[in-house]
Amino acid sequence: MSRSLELAEAALRATSGDEAEVVVHAERSGVARFAASIVHQPTLIENSVVRVRVARDGKVGWAATNRVDGESLTNVAQRAAEAADSARPDPDFPGFAPPAQYPDVVGYDEETAELDAADQARLAGAAIEAAGDIGLYGIYTTGVTEVAVTSSTGLAAEQQTTDAVCLCLAADTEASGWAERTSWRAADVDPAVPAREAAETAARTRGGVEIEPGMYRAVLEPVAVGDLVRWFSYDSMGAQGYLEERSYFCGRIGEQAFDPKVSIADDALDAANLPRPFDFEGTPKQRFPMIEDGVIKGVVWDRATAARAEDGHVSTGHATPDAWRFFGPLPSAYSMAGGDAESSAELAELVGDGIYVTRLHYLGIVDPRGGVLTGMTRDGTFRIREGKIAEPLVNLRFTVAMSDVLGEVPGLTRDRLLVNLNDLYEERFAHAALVPAIATAKFHISGAGSGPGL
Amino acid sequence: MKALAEAAVDAALGAGASYADARAVSLRRQYVITKNGQVDDLSDSESEGIGVRVLVDGAWGFAGAGRLDESGARDAALRAVDFARAAPGRHRTNLAPVEAHTGEYRTPLQRDPFDVPLTEKVDLCLRAEDGMRHEGVKVTVAMIRAQREHKVLVSSEGTNVEQEIYECGGGIDAYASSEDVSQIRSYPSQHSGVSGQGGWEYVEQLGLDREAPRVGEEAAALLRAPVAPSGRTTIVLSPDQAVMQVHESVGHPTELDRVYGTEAAYAGTSFLSPGDLGSLRYGSEHMNITADSTTPLGLGTFGFDDEGVAAAREAIVERGVLRGFLSSRETAAQLGAGRGGSMRADGWARMPLVRMTNLHLEPGEGSFEDLLADIDDGLYLDTNKSWSIDDKRLNFQFGTQVAWEIKNGKLGRMLRDATYTGVTPVFWGKLDAVAGPEEWMLFGLTNCGKGQPGQEAHVSHGAAHARFRDVEVGVSA
């Protein structure tokens, strides 16, 4: 039994007979953040957070602490009970998750778990060295997280995961390029590889020029695809947005809304993603298709939204960590099917005349129901001419309907990249998107920004 | 807590650090959220720990331990030193001098928000929700939050300060939808409302239940409203939207760490350069921006920042010219100007970063009606709905929850799905009026993200209605 599960069991005992659930989220991590090829913000974190949810007569209250002595666990249980007493009965409260059989998943690597501050600094140094003369900006980080869930239903679940992420921006005042690698095994993340890729992309971005706003055909690299899918999902692929009628999927389930080559699932069981056996309510993970062959199949659910729907839905295992509770259930192991193209260069041939986008920046949801997003391109935007990647462009503002972007997809790469989606806020929750590069027939450029570079 | 912070600093110096500071932090947060007449979230969380920051041979190291005991403090100090020692690169870190303060700061308040019974908070939320019910409104949400942060900062240069900071806030949202349109209307601001530094009296004066009927009606009315037009026109931003404009297009680009590139990979850089200080024309002569960590009720108000620099009020833009940056001791030393004073950390487990404190668009003169009177044809834009800006903080695009057409100096029809876009110094150059002090309002945001690992800062901004000429509006997909 892990220390986190022991803590969870101890906190559950402290609830003294209440209907209760305890989630322990523990982390030991190091982030070597570098800029201008110098590690300037190194951060080491060790912490365990205990969250107690108590239900009394259908009234539910939460309390949390990172103090883990016996007295503090009693105190947090009492505060959760007081919160429950102050609530109103929730007729839709579904109760806590029952014990379950969990799928066997990988996702923990002892060698990754053993990496310490000196290793993280050394591996950041390897990225910096590989970038050569151009400045490197980004992070190298590894972490171990434990999640344990216990409840008065008899549920007792624990998982230990590792992750390693290397994010690289190679840049000077006139050029910038991006590349990244993520895995649950640090051995799969050679920091020199994204550093070299970023430097190579940056070298091609000098002298970026503007283009006129308008609709363009485009190649989107996996990093850009992952960001678009994630932002589209916030309102559209979770049950909360669906029940509250903000989702693009409202009224469209079963509809052929996208190109038949587009299939997007959430798959935390896939060893090529960041695997997890259960969600933050202790419900088993499963592969869940949101879009299959261009047809909208459904949204992901947790126990509360499934109960609220009152139409037979059950949790699909997508209860989120506490920091995301505001959004309701969401995917966190996105998996987009690849296609036949051997490379992004082959996608450029399919596009013929258009633009090539490496990375996006600061996305915003303009119209959730319409699936309209805006944002900027950065760190590797190019013109595509006669099927070849051509001159560099400045950063471009895009305002796109996802029904356009995914509506006609001339091709996708066979290879997929695991794109980091974890911005490392709150407790560490590694999550990612396993996505290909795609070609799209419609990508609306609505303005131009600054040139590449710092 | 003081003894632990002192022990951590001693341990770091003993292990070879040339500089060390330690922040011992105890944080408590409470949320009450109701949705559609049910309690959606009623939570009470606490977190405590110590964060130790060190310089070893010019390299930074930082480690946080989630426990307030002697072994945690010492352990964090030694791990921070180890990390700094291992950091690759040629390090050269200078810090601007700081007076070694030994003071205290506490939020002035009338009623401790944690003394207010949870049932009273639930009742207020449910009352406000009741007020928003209206045909077409499918979802109503009300939220109240409270936070208390007790922290001690000790440094190897003699800083030894203790602060206890209270925040309170709340807000309401009404989501309306029809077959193919979804709209939101919020009060006092977007999504999670607003917060201020103070006691429960801050929440009471918001009048959430008083404003609820208007919010519900406007959300429903938006379903029937025409889509806002495209083209170039004169716009008036409400104080609520103007503060968002200040935050994104003035606050972030004047953060000196962004100017020097240390945020480049994540949050981005800035279109400003160090040499722009004192000469760059940021906007029109009506543009006056002040950073003020002494503003009453401001979320960025403190006695001392997280490097121990005392709070102050400083000009950032005067009559349209760049006069200051938001800085740390390190970036101030790099610039050779300023003293720091904007370093803030999100809890004990994060290293302080250059953050906004309270950043205001100073008022001009006249009323909202005076601003409208001068407009034959334009748009009045209120309450942010979407925001996006490029990595240098130049090209932005904002959407607002609601717009009203302005015709012949008066407000006309309500419009939905309004957006406007621009390039920062060009846009601010078109500012031709800011309303007077009687219309100046303070808004506190709790979701300003930056850094890796990510940190959320709580910042306040004040503004009055502001008028901009010849702005591109109505960007669509």
PDB file of C-alpha atoms in Angstrom, chain A residues 27 29-48 60-67 72 75-76 79 82-92 117-118 120-122 124-126 128 137-139 167-169 173 178 215 240 243-246 250 308 322 325-326 359 361-370 372 374-379 395 397-401 404 420 422-427 444 446-454, chain B residues 28-29 33 35-49 59-67 75 79-80 82-84 86-92 117-119 122-123 126 138-139 141 173 175-182 191-192 244 247-248 252 257-258 260-270 346 348-353 385-397 417 419 421 423 448-456 472 475-477:
ATOM      1  CA  GLU A  27       3.750  14.934  -5.868  1.00  0.00           C
ATOM      2  CA  SER A  29       8.809  16.946  -8.788  1.00  0.00           C
ATOM      3  CA  GLY A  30      11.529  19.125 -10.168  1.00  0.00           C
ATOM      4  CA  VAL A  31      11.319  21.741 -12.899  1.00  0.00           C
ATOM      5  CA  ALA A  32      14.529  23.090 -14.399  1.00  0.00           C
ATOM      6  CA  ARG A  33      13.284  26.176 -16.219  1.00  0.00           C
ATOM      7  CA  PHE A  34      15.770  27.790 -18.543  1.00  0.00           C
ATOM      8  CA  ALA A  35      15.976  31.033 -20.533  1.00  0.00           C
ATOM      9  CA  ALA A  36      18.743  32.321 -22.769  1.00  0.00           C
ATOM     10  CA  SER A  37      20.404  28.919 -22.191  1.00  0.00           C
ATOM     11  CA  ILE A  38      20.642  29.423 -18.414  1.00  0.00           C
ATOM     12  CA  VAL A  39      18.594  27.622 -15.774  1.00  0.00           C
ATOM     13  CA  HIS A  40      16.998  30.566 -13.993  1.00  0.00           C
ATOM     14  CA  GLN A  41      13.913  29.229 -12.214  1.00  0.00           C
ATOM     15  CA  PRO A  42      14.584  25.801 -10.767  1.00  0.00           C
ATOM     16  CA  THR A  43      11.702  24.560  -8.620  1.00  0.00           C
ATOM     17  CA  LEU A  44      11.534  21.456  -6.431  1.00  0.00           C
ATOM     18  CA  ILE A  45       8.194  20.529  -4.892  1.00  0.00           C
ATOM     19  CA  GLU A  46       7.161  17.890  -2.370  1.00  0.00           C
ATOM     20  CA  ASN A  47       3.577  17.915  -1.214  1.00  0.00           C
ATOM     21  CA  SER A  48       0.547  15.774  -0.405  1.00  0.00           C
ATOM     22  CA  VAL A  60     -22.254  17.503   0.342  1.00  0.00           C
ATOM     23  CA  GLY A  61     -19.233  19.424   1.618  1.00  0.00           C
ATOM     24  CA  TRP A  62     -15.527  19.418   0.796  1.00  0.00           C
ATOM     25  CA  ALA A  63     -12.418  20.262   2.781  1.00  0.00           C
ATOM     26  CA  ALA A  64      -8.728  19.915   1.974  1.00  0.00           C
ATOM     27  CA  THR A  65      -5.403  20.141   3.718  1.00  0.00           C
ATOM     28  CA  ASN A  66      -1.752  19.383   3.152  1.00  0.00           C
ATOM     29  CA  ARG A  67      -1.190  18.783   6.857  1.00  0.00           C
ATOM     30  CA  SER A  72      -5.033  17.583  11.007  1.00  0.00           C
ATOM     31  CA  ASN A  75      -9.753  18.497  11.568  1.00  0.00           C
ATOM     32  CA  VAL A  76     -10.170  18.275   7.798  1.00  0.00           C
ATOM     33  CA  ARG A  79     -14.507  20.834   8.314  1.00  0.00           C
ATOM     34  CA  GLU A  82     -19.444  21.216   8.712  1.00  0.00           C
ATOM     35  CA  ALA A  83     -19.497  22.211   5.062  1.00  0.00           C
ATOM     36  CA  ALA A  84     -21.958  19.394   4.344  1.00  0.00           C
ATOM     37  CA  ASP A  85     -24.180  20.512   7.202  1.00  0.00           C
ATOM     38  CA  SER A  86     -24.274  24.004   5.705  1.00  0.00           C
ATOM     39  CA  ALA A  87     -25.260  22.808   2.230  1.00  0.00           C
ATOM     40  CA  ARG A  88     -28.731  21.987   0.919  1.00  0.00           C
ATOM     41  CA  PRO A  89     -29.786  18.481  -0.044  1.00  0.00           C
ATOM     42  CA  ASP A  90     -28.806  17.740  -3.629  1.00  0.00           C
ATOM     43  CA  PRO A  91     -31.448  15.515  -5.224  1.00  0.00           C
ATOM     44  CA  ASP A  92     -28.989  14.622  -7.976  1.00  0.00           C
ATOM     45  CA  ALA A 117      17.538  17.769  -8.901  1.00  0.00           C
ATOM     46  CA  ALA A 118      21.025  17.146 -10.215  1.00  0.00           C
ATOM     47  CA  GLN A 120      16.979  17.439 -13.929  1.00  0.00           C
ATOM     48  CA  ALA A 121      19.600  20.165 -14.126  1.00  0.00           C
ATOM     49  CA  ARG A 122      21.919  17.894 -16.131  1.00  0.00           C
ATOM     50  CA  ALA A 124      18.216  20.641 -19.009  1.00  0.00           C
ATOM     51  CA  GLY A 125      21.888  21.237 -19.713  1.00  0.00           C
ATOM     52  CA  ALA A 126      21.842  18.568 -22.415  1.00  0.00           C
ATOM     53  CA  ILE A 128      20.834  23.716 -23.906  1.00  0.00           C
ATOM     54  CA  TYR A 137      14.096  28.679 -23.466  1.00  0.00           C
ATOM     55  CA  GLY A 138      11.783  26.177 -21.827  1.00  0.00           C
ATOM     56  CA  ILE A 139      11.726  23.486 -19.184  1.00  0.00           C
ATOM     57  CA  LEU A 167       9.705  21.899 -23.899  1.00  0.00           C
ATOM     58  CA  CYS A 168      12.109  23.851 -26.111  1.00  0.00           C
ATOM     59  CA  LEU A 169      11.889  27.290 -27.672  1.00  0.00           C
ATOM     60  CA  THR A 173      15.545  38.536 -31.539  1.00  0.00           C
ATOM     61  CA  TRP A 178       9.472  25.145 -31.035  1.00  0.00           C
ATOM     62  CA  MET A 215      -9.239  31.571 -45.571  1.00  0.00           C
ATOM     63  CA  GLN A 240     -21.118  20.009 -18.210  1.00  0.00           C
ATOM     64  CA  LEU A 243     -25.901  19.819 -20.274  1.00  0.00           C
ATOM     65  CA  GLU A 244     -25.596  23.586 -20.026  1.00  0.00           C
ATOM     66  CA  GLU A 245     -26.020  23.937 -23.808  1.00  0.00           C
ATOM     67  CA  ARG A 246     -22.660  25.562 -24.515  1.00  0.00           C
ATOM     68  CA  CYS A 250     -25.531  19.922 -28.577  1.00  0.00           C
ATOM     69  CA  ARG A 308     -28.049  15.188 -13.492  1.00  0.00           C
ATOM     70  CA  ASP A 322      -9.902  19.464  -7.855  1.00  0.00           C
ATOM     71  CA  ARG A 325     -13.751  21.025 -10.911  1.00  0.00           C
ATOM     72  CA  PHE A 326     -15.190  24.252 -12.333  1.00  0.00           C
ATOM     73  CA  ARG A 359       2.585  26.181 -32.525  1.00  0.00           C
ATOM     74  CA  HIS A 361      -0.459  30.860 -28.489  1.00  0.00           C
ATOM     75  CA  TYR A 362      -3.079  32.140 -26.060  1.00  0.00           C
ATOM     76  CA  LEU A 363      -6.240  30.579 -27.428  1.00  0.00           C
ATOM     77  CA  GLY A 364      -9.636  31.964 -26.526  1.00  0.00           C
ATOM     78  CA  ILE A 365     -13.179  30.685 -27.045  1.00  0.00           C
ATOM     79  CA  VAL A 366     -15.074  33.269 -29.077  1.00  0.00           C
ATOM     80  CA  ASP A 367     -18.322  31.326 -29.457  1.00  0.00           C
ATOM     81  CA  PRO A 368     -18.554  28.038 -27.558  1.00  0.00           C
ATOM     82  CA  ARG A 369     -21.781  26.865 -29.194  1.00  0.00           C
ATOM     83  CA  GLY A 370     -20.400  27.619 -32.633  1.00  0.00           C
ATOM     84  CA  VAL A 372     -15.217  29.225 -32.695  1.00  0.00           C
ATOM     85  CA  THR A 374      -9.139  32.512 -31.733  1.00  0.00           C
ATOM     86  CA  GLY A 375      -5.414  32.680 -31.036  1.00  0.00           C
ATOM     87  CA  MET A 376      -2.039  33.380 -32.575  1.00  0.00           C
ATOM     88  CA  THR A 377       0.489  31.243 -34.374  1.00  0.00           C
ATOM     89  CA  ARG A 378       4.112  31.390 -33.197  1.00  0.00           C
ATOM     90  CA  ASP A 379       7.566  29.823 -33.349  1.00  0.00           C
ATOM     91  CA  ASN A 395       2.802  35.392 -36.237  1.00  0.00           C
ATOM     92  CA  ARG A 397      -4.076  35.741 -35.707  1.00  0.00           C
ATOM     93  CA  PHE A 398      -6.565  33.035 -36.516  1.00  0.00           C
ATOM     94  CA  THR A 399     -10.295  32.989 -35.788  1.00  0.00           C
ATOM     95  CA  VAL A 400     -11.617  29.585 -36.774  1.00  0.00           C
ATOM     96  CA  ALA A 401     -14.734  27.472 -36.532  1.00  0.00           C
ATOM     97  CA  ASP A 404     -14.136  24.334 -40.740  1.00  0.00           C
ATOM     98  CA  ASN A 420       2.171  18.053 -23.340  1.00  0.00           C
ATOM     99  CA  ASN A 422       0.098  20.283 -18.483  1.00  0.00           C
ATOM    100  CA  ASP A 423       0.841  23.892 -17.567  1.00  0.00           C
ATOM    101  CA  LEU A 424       1.860  22.734 -14.078  1.00  0.00           C
ATOM    102  CA  TYR A 425      -0.677  24.795 -12.144  1.00  0.00           C
ATOM    103  CA  GLU A 426      -1.790  23.521  -8.727  1.00  0.00           C
ATOM    104  CA  GLU A 427      -1.006  19.840  -8.019  1.00  0.00           C
ATOM    105  CA  HIS A 444      -9.149  31.449 -41.245  1.00  0.00           C
ATOM    106  CA  SER A 446      -7.952  37.217 -39.312  1.00  0.00           C
ATOM    107  CA  GLY A 447      -4.874  39.374 -38.748  1.00  0.00           C
ATOM    108  CA  ALA A 448      -1.107  39.627 -38.431  1.00  0.00           C
ATOM    109  CA  GLY A 449       1.064  40.120 -35.358  1.00  0.00           C
ATOM    110  CA  SER A 450       4.725  40.514 -34.632  1.00  0.00           C
ATOM    111  CA  GLY A 451       7.580  38.770 -36.370  1.00  0.00           C
ATOM    112  CA  PRO A 452       9.216  35.616 -35.095  1.00  0.00           C
ATOM    113  CA  GLY A 453      11.728  35.890 -32.279  1.00  0.00           C
ATOM    114  CA  LEU A 454      11.942  37.318 -28.798  1.00  0.00           C
TER     115      LEU A 454
ATOM    116  CA  ARG B  28      -6.889  29.075   3.814  1.00  0.00           C
ATOM    117  CA  ARG B  29      -9.497  29.288   1.059  1.00  0.00           C
ATOM    118  CA  ILE B  33     -20.817  27.952  -5.423  1.00  0.00           C
ATOM    119  CA  LYS B  35     -25.809  26.369  -9.560  1.00  0.00           C
ATOM    120  CA  ASN B  36     -29.443  26.104 -10.615  1.00  0.00           C
ATOM    121  CA  GLY B  37     -30.603  26.276  -7.019  1.00  0.00           C
ATOM    122  CA  GLN B  38     -28.280  23.549  -5.744  1.00  0.00           C
ATOM    123  CA  VAL B  39     -25.045  23.780  -3.813  1.00  0.00           C
ATOM    124  CA  ASP B  40     -22.442  22.929  -6.434  1.00  0.00           C
ATOM    125  CA  ASP B  41     -19.304  23.422  -4.356  1.00  0.00           C
ATOM    126  CA  LEU B  42     -18.873  24.138  -0.689  1.00  0.00           C
ATOM    127  CA  SER B  43     -15.237  23.728   0.146  1.00  0.00           C
ATOM    128  CA  ASP B  44     -12.738  24.804   2.735  1.00  0.00           C
ATOM    129  CA  SER B  45      -9.067  24.161   2.004  1.00  0.00           C
ATOM    130  CA  GLU B  46      -5.811  24.924   3.740  1.00  0.00           C
ATOM    131  CA  SER B  47      -2.213  24.652   2.663  1.00  0.00           C
ATOM    132  CA  GLU B  48       0.970  25.420   4.488  1.00  0.00           C
ATOM    133  CA  GLY B  49       4.628  25.107   3.780  1.00  0.00           C
ATOM    134  CA  ALA B  59      22.597  30.688  -9.821  1.00  0.00           C
ATOM    135  CA  TRP B  60      19.101  30.538  -8.384  1.00  0.00           C
ATOM    136  CA  GLY B  61      17.724  27.513  -6.594  1.00  0.00           C
ATOM    137  CA  PHE B  62      14.275  27.070  -5.112  1.00  0.00           C
ATOM    138  CA  ALA B  63      12.618  24.288  -3.154  1.00  0.00           C
ATOM    139  CA  GLY B  64       9.323  24.046  -1.352  1.00  0.00           C
ATOM    140  CA  ALA B  65       8.299  21.674   1.421  1.00  0.00           C
ATOM    141  CA  GLY B  66       4.672  21.191   2.334  1.00  0.00           C
ATOM    142  CA  ARG B  67       5.146  21.182   6.061  1.00  0.00           C
ATOM    143  CA  ASP B  75      15.397  20.120   3.930  1.00  0.00           C
ATOM    144  CA  ARG B  79      17.589  20.976  -1.741  1.00  0.00           C
ATOM    145  CA  ALA B  80      17.424  24.530  -3.069  1.00  0.00           C
ATOM    146  CA  ASP B  82      21.783  21.542  -4.392  1.00  0.00           C
ATOM    147  CA  PHE B  83      19.584  22.531  -7.318  1.00  0.00           C
ATOM    148  CA  ALA B  84      21.319  25.901  -7.687  1.00  0.00           C
ATOM    149  CA  ALA B  86      23.689  21.835 -10.356  1.00  0.00           C
ATOM    150  CA  ALA B  87      22.161  24.490 -12.632  1.00  0.00           C
ATOM    151  CA  PRO B  88      23.978  24.720 -15.959  1.00  0.00           C
ATOM    152  CA  GLY B  89      24.896  27.990 -17.616  1.00  0.00           C
ATOM    153  CA  ARG B  90      27.009  31.000 -16.820  1.00  0.00           C
ATOM    154  CA  HIS B  91      25.200  32.726 -14.016  1.00  0.00           C
ATOM    155  CA  ARG B  92      25.594  36.340 -13.025  1.00  0.00           C
ATOM    156  CA  PRO B 117     -21.477  31.137   8.728  1.00  0.00           C
ATOM    157  CA  LEU B 118     -21.417  29.036   5.576  1.00  0.00           C
ATOM    158  CA  THR B 119     -25.198  28.947   5.660  1.00  0.00           C
ATOM    159  CA  VAL B 122     -25.235  29.723   0.753  1.00  0.00           C
ATOM    160  CA  ASP B 123     -28.369  31.784   1.377  1.00  0.00           C
ATOM    161  CA  LEU B 126     -29.319  31.117  -3.653  1.00  0.00           C
ATOM    162  CA  LYS B 138     -30.926  27.766 -18.561  1.00  0.00           C
ATOM    163  CA  VAL B 139     -28.153  27.959 -15.993  1.00  0.00           C
ATOM    164  CA  VAL B 141     -24.463  30.331 -10.989  1.00  0.00           C
ATOM    165  CA  ASP B 173     -23.547  34.349 -14.079  1.00  0.00           C
ATOM    166  CA  TYR B 175     -26.349  31.392 -19.155  1.00  0.00           C
ATOM    167  CA  ALA B 176     -29.135  31.647 -21.681  1.00  0.00           C
ATOM    168  CA  SER B 177     -29.538  29.439 -24.697  1.00  0.00           C
ATOM    169  CA  SER B 178     -31.892  28.787 -27.558  1.00  0.00           C
ATOM    170  CA  GLU B 179     -31.702  26.235 -30.323  1.00  0.00           C
ATOM    171  CA  ASP B 180     -28.400  27.444 -31.721  1.00  0.00           C
ATOM    172  CA  VAL B 181     -27.333  30.427 -29.632  1.00  0.00           C
ATOM    173  CA  SER B 182     -25.664  30.413 -26.239  1.00  0.00           C
ATOM    174  CA  HIS B 191     -17.044  34.263 -14.815  1.00  0.00           C
ATOM    175  CA  SER B 192     -15.834  34.187 -11.226  1.00  0.00           C
ATOM    176  CA  MET B 244      -9.048  43.733 -19.097  1.00  0.00           C
ATOM    177  CA  HIS B 247      -4.221  43.935 -17.863  1.00  0.00           C
ATOM    178  CA  GLU B 248      -3.389  42.261 -21.150  1.00  0.00           C
ATOM    179  CA  HIS B 252       1.938  41.994 -19.041  1.00  0.00           C
ATOM    180  CA  ASP B 257      11.078  39.619 -16.841  1.00  0.00           C
ATOM    181  CA  ARG B 258       9.090  39.334 -20.063  1.00  0.00           C
ATOM    182  CA  TYR B 260      14.294  40.330 -20.720  1.00  0.00           C
ATOM    183  CA  GLY B 261      12.922  37.093 -22.175  1.00  0.00           C
ATOM    184  CA  THR B 262      12.665  34.812 -19.171  1.00  0.00           C
ATOM    185  CA  GLU B 263       8.987  34.072 -19.881  1.00  0.00           C
ATOM    186  CA  ALA B 264       9.598  33.602 -23.603  1.00  0.00           C
ATOM    187  CA  ALA B 265       8.804  29.892 -23.830  1.00  0.00           C
ATOM    188  CA  TYR B 266       5.454  30.051 -22.039  1.00  0.00           C
ATOM    189  CA  ALA B 267       3.692  33.368 -21.388  1.00  0.00           C
ATOM    190  CA  GLY B 268       5.773  35.165 -24.000  1.00  0.00           C
ATOM    191  CA  THR B 269       7.887  38.280 -24.183  1.00  0.00           C
ATOM    192  CA  SER B 270       7.070  41.947 -24.766  1.00  0.00           C
ATOM    193  CA  ASP B 346       1.514  31.815  -5.633  1.00  0.00           C
ATOM    194  CA  TRP B 348       4.782  28.461  -0.675  1.00  0.00           C
ATOM    195  CA  ALA B 349       5.551  26.025  -3.510  1.00  0.00           C
ATOM    196  CA  ARG B 350       6.399  28.563  -6.176  1.00  0.00           C
ATOM    197  CA  MET B 351       9.305  30.924  -6.765  1.00  0.00           C
ATOM    198  CA  PRO B 352       8.307  34.620  -6.844  1.00  0.00           C
ATOM    199  CA  LEU B 353       7.900  36.128 -10.313  1.00  0.00           C
ATOM    200  CA  LYS B 385     -16.211  37.161 -22.774  1.00  0.00           C
ATOM    201  CA  SER B 386     -13.086  36.085 -24.640  1.00  0.00           C
ATOM    202  CA  TRP B 387      -9.514  37.291 -24.767  1.00  0.00           C
ATOM    203  CA  SER B 388      -6.418  36.499 -26.734  1.00  0.00           C
ATOM    204  CA  ILE B 389      -3.188  38.380 -27.344  1.00  0.00           C
ATOM    205  CA  ASP B 390       0.068  37.470 -29.025  1.00  0.00           C
ATOM    206  CA  ASP B 391       3.291  36.515 -27.290  1.00  0.00           C
ATOM    207  CA  LYS B 392       4.700  40.050 -27.531  1.00  0.00           C
ATOM    208  CA  ARG B 393       1.417  41.575 -26.366  1.00  0.00           C
ATOM    209  CA  LEU B 394       0.835  43.434 -29.600  1.00  0.00           C
ATOM    210  CA  ASN B 395      -2.010  41.873 -31.586  1.00  0.00           C
ATOM    211  CA  PHE B 396      -5.101  41.328 -29.424  1.00  0.00           C
ATOM    212  CA  GLN B 397      -8.684  40.272 -29.946  1.00  0.00           C
ATOM    213  CA  ASP B 417     -21.189  38.453 -30.055  1.00  0.00           C
ATOM    214  CA  THR B 419     -15.468  41.517 -30.838  1.00  0.00           C
ATOM    215  CA  THR B 421      -9.148  43.775 -32.383  1.00  0.00           C
ATOM    216  CA  VAL B 423      -2.335  46.369 -32.086  1.00  0.00           C
ATOM    217  CA  CYS B 448      -3.738  35.739 -13.934  1.00  0.00           C
ATOM    218  CA  GLY B 449      -1.524  32.875 -15.100  1.00  0.00           C
ATOM    219  CA  LYS B 450       2.221  32.918 -15.674  1.00  0.00           C
ATOM    220  CA  GLY B 451       5.352  30.883 -15.030  1.00  0.00           C
ATOM    221  CA  GLN B 452       6.390  27.248 -15.221  1.00  0.00           C
ATOM    222  CA  PRO B 453       5.359  25.687 -12.941  1.00  0.00           C
ATOM    223  CA  GLY B 454       2.232  27.777 -13.352  1.00  0.00           C
ATOM    224  CA  GLN B 455       1.247  30.430 -10.868  1.00  0.00           C
ATOM    225  CA  GLU B 456      -2.021  32.309 -10.525  1.00  0.00           C
ATOM    226  CA  GLU B 472     -11.736  47.303 -36.036  1.00  0.00           C
ATOM    227  CA  VAL B 475     -14.047  39.628 -36.398  1.00  0.00           C
ATOM    228  CA  SER B 476     -15.667  36.347 -37.352  1.00  0.00           C
ATOM    229  CA  ALA B 477     -14.497  32.875 -38.312  1.00  0.00           C
TER     230      ALA B 477
END
